[in-house]
Amino acid sequence: MHSLGIKKQLSLFWFCALLSTLLFGRPQVNVSDYSSYDSLIILSNNNENDSIRILSYIYLASMKQEGNNFITSINRRNYLNKAKELAEKKQLLDMLAYSADKIGVLRRNNNQYDIAIMLHQFALEISQETNNKRQGSIFNNNLGVVYRRIDQYDKATEYHQRALTLAEEINDKKSQAVAINSLGNIQISIGNTEDALKLFRKSLLIEQELDNKLGTAINLNNLGNVYFNHKEFDKAIEYYKLSLEINKQIKSERGKAICYSDLGQAYKEKGEVQKALQYYLKAMSINLNQGDRGFLASTYINLGLIYLNKNELNTAESYIFMGLRISKEIGAKENIENAHEGLYNIYKLRKKYKTALLHYDTFHIYRDSILSIDLQKDIARQKISFDSERNENMVSILEKQSKIDQLELKRQKFYSWLVLSAFIIALGAVWFLAFYLWTKNKSNKILKKKNEEIDRARHNLKMLADDLFAAKQEAEKSNNIKSEFLANMSHEIRTPLNAVIGFTDLLEQKLTDNSQKEHLKLIKLSANVLLVLINDVLDLSKIEAGKTNITFKPLIIRDVFSELDLIFRKRIHDKNIRLHINFEDSVPTTINFSDLRLRQILLNLISNAIKFTESGEININIKANSTNSNNNTTNLIIEVIDTGKGIPETEQQNIFEAFYQIDDINNNQGTGLGLSITSKLVNMLNGEINLHSREGKGSKFTITFSDVEILKSDDLNVLKTGKGNKPEETQSANAMQDADFRSISGFTTKDLELNSVLVSVFNNEFKQAKESNLIENIQKFSNRLRKISVEQNNLKLVLYCDKLDELIGQFDISGIETYFGLFELEIKKIIET
């Protein structure tokens, strides 16, 4: 009894501390540090303090599952209803709303977004019942923050806009500043940096008028983020440091950590690695004590990437793994993507190619997932833009309605004047009565005409509103279809292509024959180029919106055309045509240009020329002419001339439109995107493309890039790669010790479900791999078997897959055949039993 009394006193002490925290704004304490499910039940039923009982119900509603105490959504709502009933009796509804909202913020910071939304909405319902607009503004803002965290930007915008409206109604400047700042964060999240800049400056002015240092620091940091996105790193650093100074003054540890992390990122982008490292270490020392796992994970990963740049691989690996573990626990996709990319580079430098390839595949899976989120951001941006246009149209409609009202008012005044005139005439004389009747008849005709005009105007306004609504629905439908298609196809197409590239990297380390290496080089080069093309085609919406990244760097022009000659050599030979590449003497050696985009443009044009040329030749002429007296820029001119079938004059004006294809008697197939993408990329590179073609005579595409910067030869940084290691000596499975087989054999069990799955694999993937003897099919069989081994937790099956993958990596065909025999032996045991 005495022990139970002590526990109750301790619980009461902690809840009193929590209550003072909620009511007076002291630092929050996580309830899991001082209270369990059972102790909360005791407090909610027996405690005499009504405030503590209310808090107990709220915490019960917001708890995770604890042991056998499973909390369902119905249980959560029941606890909130009990809290509300008690608060209504004791007139503590305001306290209940604030408490639910505060605990919602706690859950949001712990990434429990569903519970946070439930608590914020509950608090908002109470504020609406009590007509407390100040609370309503705060709660709407907090709901908007949660939806912004889960990338639902349209809902986030809606709640922040409601918060701003309520704050303006009661002239609450602080809530206005918070809402405006939050709207700015949404704009920067979806890429509208100019709108974000305006909103942050507006919020900053309000916070400075209120002398709110924390709000001022937040807005200064956000302004730094805008300039960071614009790649104006010096200006971003200036704002980050201003924010840091204020955070130091008000002793905001969280604010200091954010500023240190942002400064580290800015210095990293500037290439000042040592400064970046110093700021990241400062951020980590604070985050370790703050308990913000999201910031801590990001800081770990950024530190790891810094050490990777310094080639301190062990330290880099340690930090990245710590950040990856936390990121997986809280579901931070961007952190996970960055971590796997860093680990891929670490293991690649260590020449552990199989492990590197696994991290490379995982990196692309999360990259595709984030691409889907980016597409959602594009849709949110378009929707917000559409809503803005709709609001402008509504203003126009209201203005027209006002004109209609003015016509109504004029009609009423006119009618009143007629009645007054009739009264005067009636008093004056009978003669005036006749005049009055005549005037009234004429006025009625005018009024009838006015009424008809008003009815027509109303009908036109209704049709306009209906058209706007239909257009909105159609736009949302089209964007959703496009988003789903791009998100699905991106991973489905690029994953096998990444595997091709990965295996060529591995195979390159094993081959010694120069002829085979040359073939492998061609495969690798073509696959990398194809990957770039697929990325741009699948993201056509970004190209159309002008969001495609263009990266300029030193480029040796002749190297590009040498690669193209290598890529198309076999196709040229197969079609028995000739390809000539002609350089004029005026063409500079090195220019500052985008090599990827130039290759993409030329690949499209040359590929089309080969496709539509059955005989004759293809000439590629490269020319240049200087544009100034200093000879540091030039106009680069590239002509692609073929002797093919040519393009009809009626079709030439449409040839650069997306998905447009000419009726082809030879039934050549394609997407119809090549020339459209080429035209857009040429424009992005400050160039123009022209076509001259005669049907039956051939075509000539001329590209002119204006004011291309000429570089000196010493401006070009040539990356030199070391000679590859000698191929590892393969170890045949025939030479393996019997102990290896004993550790693997016998992976079948009495589990009928597992045995059934293994027989299915034997009849499909295994037979296909054995009959074709292709590495691709063998790897497919191994991957399928590994997935089963992990799902069934079968250690021997895992060891079998490890051995098989090792043999695949060594291209040991003899060893693979031996392990195939072992698998057949095990399957026969299943079939015989």
Tab-separated table of C-alpha atoms in Angstrom, residues 40 115 127 135 197 200 239 367 411 426 455 481 498 502 536 574 605 646 688 707 726 740 755 818 827:
chain	number	residue	atom	x	y	z
A	40	LEU	CA	-2.562	6.875	-16.609
A	115	ILE	CA	-2.150	11.113	-33.886
A	127	SER	CA	-12.360	26.266	-30.385
A	135	GLN	CA	-7.250	29.417	-30.416
A	197	LEU	CA	10.728	35.334	-50.590
A	200	PHE	CA	9.096	35.552	-45.541
A	239	TYR	CA	21.227	35.382	-43.339
A	367	ARG	CA	15.016	8.326	-55.542
A	411	ARG	CA	-34.479	50.318	-62.148
A	426	ALA	CA	-52.845	63.018	-60.636
A	455	ASP	CA	-31.052	37.597	-67.102
A	481	ILE	CA	-2.767	10.218	-64.590
A	498	ASN	CA	20.867	0.264	-63.554
A	502	GLY	CA	26.237	-2.231	-62.413
A	536	ASP	CA	14.451	13.048	-69.504
A	574	ASP	CA	24.620	-2.938	-90.896
A	605	LEU	CA	19.385	13.757	-84.666
A	646	GLY	CA	13.235	13.618	-96.570
A	688	GLU	CA	18.138	27.460	-82.220
A	707	ASP	CA	28.075	32.924	-77.467
A	726	LYS	CA	44.038	-7.807	-62.107
A	740	ASP	CA	31.052	-25.807	-47.486
A	755	ASN	CA	8.770	-26.733	-50.289
A	818	THR	CA	28.080	-27.479	-59.264
A	827	ILE	CA	14.424	-30.457	-54.973
